[in-house]
Every structure is written in structure tokens, then in C-alpha cells.
CSV table of C-alpha atoms in Angstrom, one decimal:
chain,number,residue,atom,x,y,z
T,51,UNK,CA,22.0,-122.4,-28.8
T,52,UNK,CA,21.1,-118.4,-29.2
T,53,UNK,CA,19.1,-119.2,-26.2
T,54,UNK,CA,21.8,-120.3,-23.9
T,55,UNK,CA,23.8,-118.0,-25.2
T,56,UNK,CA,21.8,-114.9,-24.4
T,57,UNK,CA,21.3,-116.1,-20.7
T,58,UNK,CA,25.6,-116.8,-20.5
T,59,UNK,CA,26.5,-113.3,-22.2
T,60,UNK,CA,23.4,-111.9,-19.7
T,61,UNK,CA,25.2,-113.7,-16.7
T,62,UNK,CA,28.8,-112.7,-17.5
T,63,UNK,CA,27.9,-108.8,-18.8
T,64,UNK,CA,29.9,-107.1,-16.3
T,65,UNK,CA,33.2,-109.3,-17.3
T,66,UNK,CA,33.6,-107.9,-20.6
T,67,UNK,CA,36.1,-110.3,-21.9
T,68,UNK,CA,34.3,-113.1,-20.7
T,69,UNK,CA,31.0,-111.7,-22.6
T,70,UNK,CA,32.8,-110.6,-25.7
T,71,UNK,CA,33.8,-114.3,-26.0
T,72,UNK,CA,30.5,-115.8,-25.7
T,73,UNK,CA,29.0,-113.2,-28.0
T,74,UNK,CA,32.0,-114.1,-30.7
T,75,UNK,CA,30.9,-117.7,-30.0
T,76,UNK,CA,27.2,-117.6,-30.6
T,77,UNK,CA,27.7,-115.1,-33.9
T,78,UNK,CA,29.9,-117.7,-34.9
T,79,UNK,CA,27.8,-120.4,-34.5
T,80,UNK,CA,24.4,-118.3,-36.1
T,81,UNK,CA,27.0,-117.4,-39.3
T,82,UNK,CA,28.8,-120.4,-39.5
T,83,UNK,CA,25.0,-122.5,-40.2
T,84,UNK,CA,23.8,-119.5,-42.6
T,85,UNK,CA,27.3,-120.1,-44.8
T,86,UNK,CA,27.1,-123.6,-44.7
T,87,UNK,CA,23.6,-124.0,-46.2
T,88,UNK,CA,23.8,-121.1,-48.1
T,89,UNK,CA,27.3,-120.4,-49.2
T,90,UNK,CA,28.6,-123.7,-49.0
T,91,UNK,CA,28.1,-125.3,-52.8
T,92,UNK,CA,29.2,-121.4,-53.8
T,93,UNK,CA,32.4,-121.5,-52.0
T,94,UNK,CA,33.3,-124.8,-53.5
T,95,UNK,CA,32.0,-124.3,-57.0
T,96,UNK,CA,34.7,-121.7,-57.1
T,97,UNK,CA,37.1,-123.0,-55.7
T,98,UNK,CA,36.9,-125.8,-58.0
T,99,UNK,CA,37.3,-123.6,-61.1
T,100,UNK,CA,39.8,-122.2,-59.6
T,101,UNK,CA,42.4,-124.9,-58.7
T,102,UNK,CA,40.5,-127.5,-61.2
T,103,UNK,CA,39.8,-130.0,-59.0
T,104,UNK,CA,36.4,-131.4,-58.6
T,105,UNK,CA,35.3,-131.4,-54.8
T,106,UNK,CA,31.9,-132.6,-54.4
T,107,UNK,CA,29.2,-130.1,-53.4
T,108,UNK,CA,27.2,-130.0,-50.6
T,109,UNK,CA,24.0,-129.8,-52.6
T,110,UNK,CA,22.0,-129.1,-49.5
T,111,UNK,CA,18.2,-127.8,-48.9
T,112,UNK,CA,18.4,-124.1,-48.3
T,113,UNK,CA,16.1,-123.9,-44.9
T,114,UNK,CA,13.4,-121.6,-46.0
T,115,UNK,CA,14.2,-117.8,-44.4
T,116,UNK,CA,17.2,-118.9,-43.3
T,117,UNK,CA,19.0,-115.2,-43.6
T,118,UNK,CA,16.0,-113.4,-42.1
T,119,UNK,CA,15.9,-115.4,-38.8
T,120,UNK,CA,19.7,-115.6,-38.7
T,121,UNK,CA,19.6,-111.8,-38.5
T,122,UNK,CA,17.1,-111.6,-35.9
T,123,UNK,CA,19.4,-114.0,-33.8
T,124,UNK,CA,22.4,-111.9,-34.0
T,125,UNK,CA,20.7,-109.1,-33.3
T,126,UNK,CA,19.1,-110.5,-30.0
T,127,UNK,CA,22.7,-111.6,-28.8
T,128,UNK,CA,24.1,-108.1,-29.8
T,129,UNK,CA,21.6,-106.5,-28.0
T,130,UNK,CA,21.7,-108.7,-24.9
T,131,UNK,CA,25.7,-107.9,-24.7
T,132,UNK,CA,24.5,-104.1,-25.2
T,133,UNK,CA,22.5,-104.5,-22.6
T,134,UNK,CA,19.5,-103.1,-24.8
T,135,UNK,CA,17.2,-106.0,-23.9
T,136,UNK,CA,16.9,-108.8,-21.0
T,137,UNK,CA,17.6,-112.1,-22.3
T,138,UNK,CA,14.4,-114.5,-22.7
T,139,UNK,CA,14.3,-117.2,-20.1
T,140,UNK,CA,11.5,-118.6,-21.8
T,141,UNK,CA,12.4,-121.1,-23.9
T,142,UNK,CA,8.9,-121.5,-25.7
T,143,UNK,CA,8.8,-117.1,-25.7
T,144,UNK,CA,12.2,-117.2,-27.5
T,145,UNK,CA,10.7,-119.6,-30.0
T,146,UNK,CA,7.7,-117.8,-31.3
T,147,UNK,CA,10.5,-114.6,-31.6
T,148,UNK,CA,12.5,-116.4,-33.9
T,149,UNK,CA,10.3,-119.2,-35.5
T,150,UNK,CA,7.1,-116.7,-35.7
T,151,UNK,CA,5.3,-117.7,-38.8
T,152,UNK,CA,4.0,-114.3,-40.5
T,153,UNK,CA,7.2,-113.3,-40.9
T,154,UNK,CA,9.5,-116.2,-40.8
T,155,UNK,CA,10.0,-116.8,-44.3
T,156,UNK,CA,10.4,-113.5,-45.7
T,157,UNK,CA,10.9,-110.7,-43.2
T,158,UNK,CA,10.4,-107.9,-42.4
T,159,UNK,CA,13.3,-108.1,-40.0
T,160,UNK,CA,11.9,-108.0,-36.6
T,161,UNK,CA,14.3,-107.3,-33.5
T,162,UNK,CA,13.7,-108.5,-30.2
T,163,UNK,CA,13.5,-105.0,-28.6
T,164,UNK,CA,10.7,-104.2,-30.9
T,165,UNK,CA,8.1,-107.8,-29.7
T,166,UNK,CA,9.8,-108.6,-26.0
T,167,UNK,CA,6.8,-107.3,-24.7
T,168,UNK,CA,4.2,-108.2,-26.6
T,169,UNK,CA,5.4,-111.4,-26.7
T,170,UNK,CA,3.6,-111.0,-22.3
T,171,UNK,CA,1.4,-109.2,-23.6
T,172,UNK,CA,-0.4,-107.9,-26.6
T,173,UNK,CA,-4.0,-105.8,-27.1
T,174,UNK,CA,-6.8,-107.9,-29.0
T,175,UNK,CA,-9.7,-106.3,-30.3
T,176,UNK,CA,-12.1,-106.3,-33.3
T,177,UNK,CA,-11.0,-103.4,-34.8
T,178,UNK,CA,-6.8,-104.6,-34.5
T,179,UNK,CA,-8.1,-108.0,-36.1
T,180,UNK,CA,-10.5,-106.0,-38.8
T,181,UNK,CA,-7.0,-103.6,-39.6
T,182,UNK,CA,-5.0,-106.5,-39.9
T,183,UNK,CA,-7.4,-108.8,-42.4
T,184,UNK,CA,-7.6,-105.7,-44.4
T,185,UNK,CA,-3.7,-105.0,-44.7
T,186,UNK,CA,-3.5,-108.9,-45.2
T,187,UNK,CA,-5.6,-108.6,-48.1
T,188,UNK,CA,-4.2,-105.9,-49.8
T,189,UNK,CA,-0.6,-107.5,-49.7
T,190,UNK,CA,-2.0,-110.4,-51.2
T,191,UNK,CA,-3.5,-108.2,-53.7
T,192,UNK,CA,-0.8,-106.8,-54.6
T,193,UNK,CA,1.5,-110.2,-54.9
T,194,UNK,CA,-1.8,-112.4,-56.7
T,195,UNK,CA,-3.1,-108.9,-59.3
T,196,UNK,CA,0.1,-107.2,-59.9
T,197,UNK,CA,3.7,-109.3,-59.4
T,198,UNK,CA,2.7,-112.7,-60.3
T,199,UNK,CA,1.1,-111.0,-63.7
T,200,UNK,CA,4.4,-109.0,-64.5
T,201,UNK,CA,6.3,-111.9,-63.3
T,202,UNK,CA,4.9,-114.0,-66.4
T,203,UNK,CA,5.9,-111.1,-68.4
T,204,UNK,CA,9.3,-111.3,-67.1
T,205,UNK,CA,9.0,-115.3,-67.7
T,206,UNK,CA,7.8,-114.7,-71.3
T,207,UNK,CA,10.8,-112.4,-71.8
T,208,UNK,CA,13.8,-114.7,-70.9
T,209,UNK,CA,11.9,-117.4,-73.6
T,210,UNK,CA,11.5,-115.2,-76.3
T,211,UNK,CA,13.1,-115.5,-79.1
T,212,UNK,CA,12.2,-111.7,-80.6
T,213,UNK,CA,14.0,-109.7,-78.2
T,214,UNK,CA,14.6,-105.8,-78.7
T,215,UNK,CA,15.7,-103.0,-77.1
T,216,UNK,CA,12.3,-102.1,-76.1
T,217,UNK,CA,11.6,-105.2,-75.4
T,218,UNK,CA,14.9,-105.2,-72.7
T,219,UNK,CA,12.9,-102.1,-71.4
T,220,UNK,CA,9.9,-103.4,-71.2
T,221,UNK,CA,11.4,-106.9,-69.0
T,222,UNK,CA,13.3,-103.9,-66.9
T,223,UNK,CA,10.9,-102.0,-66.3
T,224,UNK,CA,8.6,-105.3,-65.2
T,225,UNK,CA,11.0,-106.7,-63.0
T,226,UNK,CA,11.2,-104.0,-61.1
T,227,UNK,CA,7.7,-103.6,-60.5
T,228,UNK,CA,7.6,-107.1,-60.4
T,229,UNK,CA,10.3,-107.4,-57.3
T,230,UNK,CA,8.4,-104.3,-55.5
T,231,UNK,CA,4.8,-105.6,-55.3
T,232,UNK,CA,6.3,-109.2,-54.7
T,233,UNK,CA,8.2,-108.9,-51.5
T,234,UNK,CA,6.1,-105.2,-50.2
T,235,UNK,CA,2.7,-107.5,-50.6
T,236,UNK,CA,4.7,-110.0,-48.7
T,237,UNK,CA,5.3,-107.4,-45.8
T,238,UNK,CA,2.0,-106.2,-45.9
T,239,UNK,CA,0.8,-109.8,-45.3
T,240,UNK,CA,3.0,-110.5,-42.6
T,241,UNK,CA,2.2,-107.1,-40.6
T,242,UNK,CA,-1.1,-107.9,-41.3
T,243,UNK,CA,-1.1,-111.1,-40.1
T,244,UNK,CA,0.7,-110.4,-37.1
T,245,UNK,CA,-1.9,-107.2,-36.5
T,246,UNK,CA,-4.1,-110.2,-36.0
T,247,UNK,CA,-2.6,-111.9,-33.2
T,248,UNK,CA,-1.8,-108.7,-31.5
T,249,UNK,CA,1.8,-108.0,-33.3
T,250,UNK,CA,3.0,-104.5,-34.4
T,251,UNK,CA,5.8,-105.4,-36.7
T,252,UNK,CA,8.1,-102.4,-38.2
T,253,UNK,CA,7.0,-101.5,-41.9
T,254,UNK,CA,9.6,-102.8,-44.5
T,255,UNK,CA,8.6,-100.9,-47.1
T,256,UNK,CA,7.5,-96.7,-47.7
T,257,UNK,CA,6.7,-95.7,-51.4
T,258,UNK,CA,11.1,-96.5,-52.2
T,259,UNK,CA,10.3,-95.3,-55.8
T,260,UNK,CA,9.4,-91.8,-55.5
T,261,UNK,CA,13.1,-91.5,-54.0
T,262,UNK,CA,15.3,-88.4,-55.1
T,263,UNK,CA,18.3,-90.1,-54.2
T,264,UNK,CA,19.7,-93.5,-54.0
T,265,UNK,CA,20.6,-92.7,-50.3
T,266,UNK,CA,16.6,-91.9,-49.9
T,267,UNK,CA,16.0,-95.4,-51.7
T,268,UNK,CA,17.3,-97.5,-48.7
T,269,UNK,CA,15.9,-95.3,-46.4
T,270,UNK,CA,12.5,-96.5,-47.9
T,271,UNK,CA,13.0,-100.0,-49.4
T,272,UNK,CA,13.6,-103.0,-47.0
T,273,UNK,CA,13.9,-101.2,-44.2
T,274,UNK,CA,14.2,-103.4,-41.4
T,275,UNK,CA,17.4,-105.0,-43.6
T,276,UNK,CA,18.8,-101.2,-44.1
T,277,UNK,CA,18.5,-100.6,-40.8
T,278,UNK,CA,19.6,-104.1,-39.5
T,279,UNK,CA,23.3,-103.2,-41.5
T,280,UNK,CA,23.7,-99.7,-39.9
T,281,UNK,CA,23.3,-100.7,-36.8
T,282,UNK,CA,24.9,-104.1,-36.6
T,283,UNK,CA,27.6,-103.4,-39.2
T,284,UNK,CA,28.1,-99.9,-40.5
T,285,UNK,CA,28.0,-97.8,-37.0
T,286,UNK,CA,30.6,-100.6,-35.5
T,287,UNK,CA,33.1,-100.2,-38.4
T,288,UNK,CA,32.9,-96.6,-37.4
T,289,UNK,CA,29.6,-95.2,-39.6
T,290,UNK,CA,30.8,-92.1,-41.5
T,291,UNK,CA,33.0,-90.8,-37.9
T,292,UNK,CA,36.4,-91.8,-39.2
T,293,UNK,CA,38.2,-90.6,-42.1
T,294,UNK,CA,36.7,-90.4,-45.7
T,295,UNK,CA,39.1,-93.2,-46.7
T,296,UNK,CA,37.9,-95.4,-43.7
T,297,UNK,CA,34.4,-94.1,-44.4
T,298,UNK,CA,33.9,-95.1,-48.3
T,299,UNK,CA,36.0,-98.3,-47.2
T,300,UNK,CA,32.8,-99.0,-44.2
T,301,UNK,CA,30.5,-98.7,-47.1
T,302,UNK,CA,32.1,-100.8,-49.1
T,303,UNK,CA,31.8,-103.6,-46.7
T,304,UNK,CA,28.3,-102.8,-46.0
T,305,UNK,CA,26.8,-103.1,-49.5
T,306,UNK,CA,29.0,-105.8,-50.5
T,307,UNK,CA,27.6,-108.0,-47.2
T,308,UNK,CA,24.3,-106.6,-48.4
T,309,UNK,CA,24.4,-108.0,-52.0
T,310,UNK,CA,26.2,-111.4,-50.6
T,311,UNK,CA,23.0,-111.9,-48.1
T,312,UNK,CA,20.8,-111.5,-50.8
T,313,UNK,CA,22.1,-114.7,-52.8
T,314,UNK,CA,25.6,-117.3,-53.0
T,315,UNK,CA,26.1,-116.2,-56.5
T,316,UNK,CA,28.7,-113.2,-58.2
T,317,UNK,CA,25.7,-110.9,-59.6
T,318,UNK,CA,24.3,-110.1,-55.6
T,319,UNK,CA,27.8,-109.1,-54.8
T,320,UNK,CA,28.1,-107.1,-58.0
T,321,UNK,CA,24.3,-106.1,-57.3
T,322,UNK,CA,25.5,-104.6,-53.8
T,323,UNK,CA,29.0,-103.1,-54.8
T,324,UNK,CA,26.7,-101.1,-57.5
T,325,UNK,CA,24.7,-99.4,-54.8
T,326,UNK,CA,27.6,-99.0,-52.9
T,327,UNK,CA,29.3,-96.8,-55.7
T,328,UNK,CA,26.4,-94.9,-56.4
T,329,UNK,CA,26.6,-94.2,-52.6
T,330,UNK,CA,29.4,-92.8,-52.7
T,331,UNK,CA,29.1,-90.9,-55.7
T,332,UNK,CA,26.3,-89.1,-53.7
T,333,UNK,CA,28.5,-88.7,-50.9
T,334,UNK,CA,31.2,-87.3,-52.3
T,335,UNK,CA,29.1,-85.0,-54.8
T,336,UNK,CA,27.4,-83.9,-51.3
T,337,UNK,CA,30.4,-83.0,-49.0
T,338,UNK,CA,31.6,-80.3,-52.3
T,339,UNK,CA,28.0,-78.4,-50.1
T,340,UNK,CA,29.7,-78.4,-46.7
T,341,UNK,CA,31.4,-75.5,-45.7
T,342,UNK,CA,35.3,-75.6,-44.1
T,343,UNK,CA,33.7,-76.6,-40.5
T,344,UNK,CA,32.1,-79.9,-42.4
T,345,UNK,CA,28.6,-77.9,-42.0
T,346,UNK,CA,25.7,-77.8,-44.1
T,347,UNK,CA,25.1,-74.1,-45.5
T,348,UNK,CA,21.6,-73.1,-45.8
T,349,UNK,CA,19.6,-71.0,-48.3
T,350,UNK,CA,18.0,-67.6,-48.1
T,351,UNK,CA,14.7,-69.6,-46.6
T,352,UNK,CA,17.1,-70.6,-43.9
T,353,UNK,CA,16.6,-74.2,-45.5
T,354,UNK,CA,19.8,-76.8,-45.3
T,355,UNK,CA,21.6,-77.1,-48.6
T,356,UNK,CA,22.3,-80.9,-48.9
T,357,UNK,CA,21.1,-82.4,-51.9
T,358,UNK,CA,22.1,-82.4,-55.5
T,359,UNK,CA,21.8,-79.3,-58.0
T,360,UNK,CA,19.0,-79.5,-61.1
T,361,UNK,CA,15.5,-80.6,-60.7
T,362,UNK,CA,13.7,-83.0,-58.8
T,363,UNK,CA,12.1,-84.7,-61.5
T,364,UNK,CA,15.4,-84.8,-63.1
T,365,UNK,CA,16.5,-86.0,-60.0
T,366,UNK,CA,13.6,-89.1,-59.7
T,367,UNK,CA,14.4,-89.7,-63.6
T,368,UNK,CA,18.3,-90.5,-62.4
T,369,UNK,CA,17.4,-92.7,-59.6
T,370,UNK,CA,14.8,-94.8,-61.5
T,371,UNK,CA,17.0,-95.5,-64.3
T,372,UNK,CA,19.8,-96.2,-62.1
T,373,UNK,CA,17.4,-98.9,-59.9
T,374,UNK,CA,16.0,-100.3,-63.2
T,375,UNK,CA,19.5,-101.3,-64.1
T,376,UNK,CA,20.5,-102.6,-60.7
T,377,UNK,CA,17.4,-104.9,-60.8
T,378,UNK,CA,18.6,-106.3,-64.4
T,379,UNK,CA,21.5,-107.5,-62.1
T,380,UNK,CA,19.8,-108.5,-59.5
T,381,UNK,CA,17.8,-111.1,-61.7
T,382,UNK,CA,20.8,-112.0,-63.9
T,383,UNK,CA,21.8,-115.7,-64.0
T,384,UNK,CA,25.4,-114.5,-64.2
T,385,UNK,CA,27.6,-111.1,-64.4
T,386,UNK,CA,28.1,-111.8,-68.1
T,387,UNK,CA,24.0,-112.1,-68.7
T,388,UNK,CA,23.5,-109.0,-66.5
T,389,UNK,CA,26.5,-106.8,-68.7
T,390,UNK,CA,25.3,-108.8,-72.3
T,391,UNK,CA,20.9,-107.0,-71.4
T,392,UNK,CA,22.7,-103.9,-70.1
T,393,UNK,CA,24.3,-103.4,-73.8
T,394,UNK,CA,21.0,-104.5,-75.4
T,395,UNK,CA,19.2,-102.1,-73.5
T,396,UNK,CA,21.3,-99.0,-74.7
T,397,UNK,CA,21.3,-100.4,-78.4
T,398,UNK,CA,24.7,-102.2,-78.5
T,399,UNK,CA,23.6,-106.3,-78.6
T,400,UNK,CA,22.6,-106.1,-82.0
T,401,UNK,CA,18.8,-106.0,-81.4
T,402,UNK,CA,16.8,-104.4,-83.6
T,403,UNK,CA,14.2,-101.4,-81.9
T,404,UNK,CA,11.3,-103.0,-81.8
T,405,UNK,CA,9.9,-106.4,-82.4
T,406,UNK,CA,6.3,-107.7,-83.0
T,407,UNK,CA,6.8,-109.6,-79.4
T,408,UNK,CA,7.3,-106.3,-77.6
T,409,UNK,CA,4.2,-104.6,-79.3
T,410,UNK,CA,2.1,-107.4,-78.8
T,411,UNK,CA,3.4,-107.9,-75.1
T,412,UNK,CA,3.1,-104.4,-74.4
T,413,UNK,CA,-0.7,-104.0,-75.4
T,414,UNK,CA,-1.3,-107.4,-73.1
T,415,UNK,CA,0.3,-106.2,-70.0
T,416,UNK,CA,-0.4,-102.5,-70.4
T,417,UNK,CA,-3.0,-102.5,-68.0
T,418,UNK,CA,-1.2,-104.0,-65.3
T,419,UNK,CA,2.2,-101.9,-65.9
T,420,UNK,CA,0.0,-98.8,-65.3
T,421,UNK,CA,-1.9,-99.9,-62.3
T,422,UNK,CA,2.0,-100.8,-60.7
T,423,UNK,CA,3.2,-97.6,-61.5
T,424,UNK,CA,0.3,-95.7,-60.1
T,425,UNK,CA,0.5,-98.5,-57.1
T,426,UNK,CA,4.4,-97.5,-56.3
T,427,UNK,CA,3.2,-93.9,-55.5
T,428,UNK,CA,1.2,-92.7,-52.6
T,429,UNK,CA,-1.5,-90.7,-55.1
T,430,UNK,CA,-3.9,-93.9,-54.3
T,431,UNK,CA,-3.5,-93.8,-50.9
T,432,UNK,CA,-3.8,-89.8,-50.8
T,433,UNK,CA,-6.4,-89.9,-53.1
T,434,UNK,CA,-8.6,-92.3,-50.7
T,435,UNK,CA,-7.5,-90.5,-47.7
T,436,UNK,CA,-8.9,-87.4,-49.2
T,437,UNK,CA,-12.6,-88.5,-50.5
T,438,UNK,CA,-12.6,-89.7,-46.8
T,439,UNK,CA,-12.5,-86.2,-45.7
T,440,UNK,CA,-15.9,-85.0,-47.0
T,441,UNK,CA,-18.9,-86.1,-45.6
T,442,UNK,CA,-20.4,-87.9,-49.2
T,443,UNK,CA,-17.1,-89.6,-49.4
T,444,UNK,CA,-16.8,-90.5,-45.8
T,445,UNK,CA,-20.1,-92.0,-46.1
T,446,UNK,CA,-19.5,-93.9,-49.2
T,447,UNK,CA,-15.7,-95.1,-47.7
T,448,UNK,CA,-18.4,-97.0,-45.3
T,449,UNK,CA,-19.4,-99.3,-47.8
T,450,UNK,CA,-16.8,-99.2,-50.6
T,451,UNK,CA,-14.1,-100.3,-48.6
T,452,UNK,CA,-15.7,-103.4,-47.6
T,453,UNK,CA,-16.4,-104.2,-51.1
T,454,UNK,CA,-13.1,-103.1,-52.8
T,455,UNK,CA,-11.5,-105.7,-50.0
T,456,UNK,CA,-13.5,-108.3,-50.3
T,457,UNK,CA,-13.6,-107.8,-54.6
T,458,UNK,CA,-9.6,-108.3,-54.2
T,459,UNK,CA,-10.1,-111.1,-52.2
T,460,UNK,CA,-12.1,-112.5,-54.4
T,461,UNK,CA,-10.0,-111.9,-57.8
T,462,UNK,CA,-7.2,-113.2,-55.9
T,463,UNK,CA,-9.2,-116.7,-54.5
T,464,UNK,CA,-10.1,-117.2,-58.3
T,465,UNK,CA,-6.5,-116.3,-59.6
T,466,UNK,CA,-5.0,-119.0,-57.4
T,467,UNK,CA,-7.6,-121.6,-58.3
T,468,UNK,CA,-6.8,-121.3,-62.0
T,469,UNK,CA,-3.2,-120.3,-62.2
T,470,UNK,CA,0.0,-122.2,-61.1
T,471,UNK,CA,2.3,-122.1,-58.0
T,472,UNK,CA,4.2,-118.4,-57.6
T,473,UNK,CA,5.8,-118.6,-54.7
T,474,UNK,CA,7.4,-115.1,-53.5
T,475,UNK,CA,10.9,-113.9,-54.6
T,476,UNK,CA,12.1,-113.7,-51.4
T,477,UNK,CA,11.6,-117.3,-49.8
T,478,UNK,CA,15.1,-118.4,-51.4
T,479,UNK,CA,16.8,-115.7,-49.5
């Protein structure tokens, strides 16, 4: 249906009412599927305890990637009625945009503007194939080695039955990682994948946790989604050009879309509205900077004054803590679950300090905590890039990288063969 509809809305572009309507129809249509499979049982559940009646549920399948193609859909059609893009008249061209398999199932987020000509024509060689195996195998590293490890960790967590505050921290502080090298190694598989076949796919993800603001955060975490909701949703409710009652309101809307898309369940919307406040803390706590003309004033370096007073790490130490709490909601089975390991975390459930679980959990996964939290910053990547400066470590990069690739690969082959079925967070969404 997208497909006819981008040729109509194409066709009738200069009679805006006439294009408007077709565009309504067709986001209608993409929306109207994404809710039913997805929000349908939701919708009911609730309205069930609500009235006490008992309305069947839907109970169907959830089509796997179902909100990441949705999104690319909408975005074609938007674009088309912009008159961004040229609608597709190749049926079978339109297909491999929306059904393409490296990123189908778990993103990133690719618009149409960014593959309509690739999708004629694309660049093969041995060295675009060579990049793309390697970044292929490095995202599968990273999902196989480090989030499948820390998601048993996690798993062991929700069984035990010695919890403790630490031991709270220690599932936090896991998840998180956990989420990170998950869906990034994802990204990194499907970019390298599509390197392969002569793709260039946006990056989704740029070192989020070295962020010094939440704001920063989204900039660098899922960013085909981030960007995907300013410019298809927050600049059309007016971005922050209206009034600051009509500006915290668009934000609002934004992050509670954004925690909705992410799951049919109460703690993704509470998830979102969380980031949303924190937004706006920073917002407001940054226009007390502006001057009366709504301008930024600037230090003695000639610098722009626009970010928060005190010290970066202090700075980092706020928005880690803040993200390791918003990832205890995201995972929560309910609101209540998310609020009850929130209070155990900060020493009100009743939980004793420490537990023999956590000590003896903690020296297992140690290792692999370490190695993610080195892996979440770019001192590897800077490190390598470095040694590949001189002339002994450019020499050695020759033949170490090679080995280091194909060690991960395989570490990860042998992983697989003896450990059960992981499949990636993100596939459900």
C-alpha cells in the first residue's frame, strides 16, 4: 500500500489538500497495523481492568521489526509529500528498502533519502567487503563476548533469592551494559553487513555513555530513532519555536511516543516520560544562561556558555546514575517492580548490604564488567588508532588485526556451539 501511496501523493503534490489526504491515509494505514499487532492485547488488557469486563485478546504474533520498518514507511511517504525524494516506481526497489534483511529486524532506522541511490547503484570492491566482514565481526563480538555474558548475570539476578543492595547495583549496572553492547553489536552487524553488499547505512550508535548531559545521550544513543522523532514529530509540533509552555508540552509528546514505541506495556511510557523530565530539567536549568535577547553569553575565551555549572566528571557521574536507573525501568515487568528495585537500590527494601550471591557474582563476572566498561569508551579505539601511527605499530596492525578478528570470530563460533539461543533485545520491538 506505501507503494501506491507514494506514486498518488507524488501525482497529486501540487493539490495540497488532495496530497494531505492521501498522506493522512497511508500514515493511517502504516499506524493503524503497528497498533493492532502491537498495542492491541495492551489496549484491551486495560480496558478490561478498567470497566471489568473480560474482552478477549487478540493474542497475535508480533511481526518481527515491525516498529523499525513502520518508521521507515512513514518516513518515505513524509518525505515524498515534502518533496524530499521521488517516489520508487519500482516495485521490487521499494521492497529491498523496506524488507532489507541486515537491518530489518532491528534497525538502525534507514530513510529512503539516505539508500534511493544505491538502491541503482552501489560501489563493490574488496576492500568495502573486507571493512564490512570486519565491522560484522566485531558487532557480533560484542553481542556473543560481552551482552549475552552480562545478560546471564542479569538472568541470575531476577532468580536469586540473596538479593542486596549491591547486588541491585551490580544487576543495574549489567543491564545497562548489557542493553548497550546488545543492540550497538546489532548495528554494527547490520552496517556491516550492508558495507558488504555495497550499503552505507547511518551509524546508530557513538560512544552514548561518555555523555555530559542527558540531551548529549540521545544525541549519541539510537540515533537514527532520535533523529527519526525530531524530524517527523518534534520540528512539526513546532520543535522549541513556540512558547516554553508549548515547547515542554512538544517534548512531552515526543518522549512519551518514544517510550510507547519501545513496548505495549506502562513501564516504556514511564521509561520515556523519565527522559522527558530530565530534559526539561536541563532545559530549563540552561535558559537561566541566556541573556534577555534569548542568547547564549560567552566566556573570556570567547567560548559559548551553555552547559551546566560544576565539573565534568561530576557531570558524567549525574548522567550515568541517572541512565542506570532509567534502564532498571526499562527492564521492569511492571511500574511497581521498577519503583520496589529503585528503593532496594538506595537501601529502603529491606535488603541487607551485601550478600554471599553478590560477592560470589561479582568475582565471576568481574572480568567481563571491566572489558564493557572499557568497551563503552573510545580509549580502545584511540588506543589502536594511535599504535597505528608509528611505524613498529603500523607494521604489527598488519598482522594483529587479522588475528584479533578472526580470534573473536572464533570465540564467538565456539560460544554459540555450546551456549543456548540469545536472541537480541531489540527483535521484540
Amino acid at each position: 500500500m506505501a507503494y501506491l501511496f507514494g506514486l498518488l501523493i507524488e501525482r497529486f503534490r501540487e493539490k495540497d489538500k488532495i496530497s494531505k489526504l492521501l498522506l493522512t491515509l497511508s500514515a493511517s494505514g502504516s499506524l493503524a497495523m503497528l497498533g493492532y499487532f502491537k498495542y492491541g492485547d495492551f489496549l484491551i488488557g486495560n480496558f478490561n481492568e478498567m470497566t471489568g469486563l473480560s474482552v478477549p485478546l487478540l493474542r497475535m504474533a508480533l511481526p518481527i521489526g515491525i516498529s523499525f520498518y513502520t518508521f521507515q514507511i512513514l518516513s518515505y511517504t513524509v518525505d515524498i509529500y515534502r518533496g524530499k525524494v521521488a517516489a520508487q516506481r519500482n516495485l521490487i526497489d521499494f521492497a529491498a528498502y523496506v524488507a532489507f534483511f541486515p537491518q530489518l529486524i532491528a534497525g538502525p532506522i534507514v530513510r529512503y533519502s539516505d539508500v534511493a541511490n544505491q538502491l541503482k547503484s552501489r560501489t563493490h570492491s574488496l576492500e568495502g567487503g573486507a571493512l564490512g566482514v570486519r565491522r560484522f565481526i566485531l558487532g557480533l563480538g560484542k553481542k556473543v563476548l560481552i551482552a549475552d555474558l552480562l545478560g546471564e548475570l542479569c538472568s541470575i539476578f531476577r532468580e536469586s533469592d540473596d538479593k542486596s543492595v549491591l547486588f541491585f547495583w551490580l544487576y543495574a549496572v549489567a543491564y545497562s551494559l548489557h542493553i548497550y553492547f546488545d543492540f550497538s553489536g546489532y548495528s554494527d552487524m547490520a552496517i556491516g553487513l550492508g558495507k558488504i553488499f555495497g550499503f552505507r547505512f547511518p551509524e546508530n550508535f557513538h560512544y552514548p555513555y561518555i555523555s555530559a548531559s542527558i540531551r548529549e545521550f540521545w544525541q549519541r544513543w539510537h540515533m537514527s530513532l532520535g533523529s527519526w522523532f525530531r524530524d517527523y514529530v518534534y520540528i512539526p509540533l513546532g520543535g522549541n519555536r513556540v512558547s516554553v509552555p508549548r515547547h515542554l508540552w512538544n517534548l512531552l509528546v515526543v518522549w512519551m511516543l518514544t517510550g510507547f514505541w519501545h513496548g505495549a506495556a506502562w513501564n516504556f511510557l514511564a521509561w520515556g516520560l523519565y527522559f522527558a523530565f530530565l530534559l526539561i530539567i536541563e532545559k530549563l536549568w540552561l535558559r537561566r544562561k541566556q541573556n534577555r535577547k534569548g542568547e547564549w553569553g560567552k566566556n573570556r575565551n570567547g567560548e559559548r556558555i551553555g552547559n551546566w555549572k560544576g565539573s565534568q566528571i561530576g557531570r558524567h557521574v549525574y548522567v550515568i546514575l541517572m541512565l542506570i536507573i532509567s534502564f532498571v525501568i526499562f527492564d521492569a515487568a511492571s511500574v511497581g517492580q521498577a519503583l520496589s528495585y529503585m528503593r532496594a537500590m538506595f537501601g529502603a527494601g529491606g535488603y541487607s548490604l551485601i550478600s554471599e550471591e553478590f560477592l560470589y557474582y561479582f568475582r565471576s563476572y568481574g572480568g567481563v564488567l571491566v572489558v564493557a566498561v572499557i568497551g563503552a569508551t573510545p580509549l580502545p579505539k584511540k588506543i589502536w588508532s594511535r599504535m597505528r601511527t608509528t611505524s613498529a605499530g603500523g607494521n604489527l596492525s598488519v598482522f594483529a588485526e587479522p588475528l584479533a578478528i578472526s580470534a573473536i570470530l572464533i570465540a564467538c563460533t565456539a560460544y554459540l556451539v555450546d551456549a543456548s539461543y540469545h536472541p537480541f533485545l531489540y527483535f521484540r520491538f
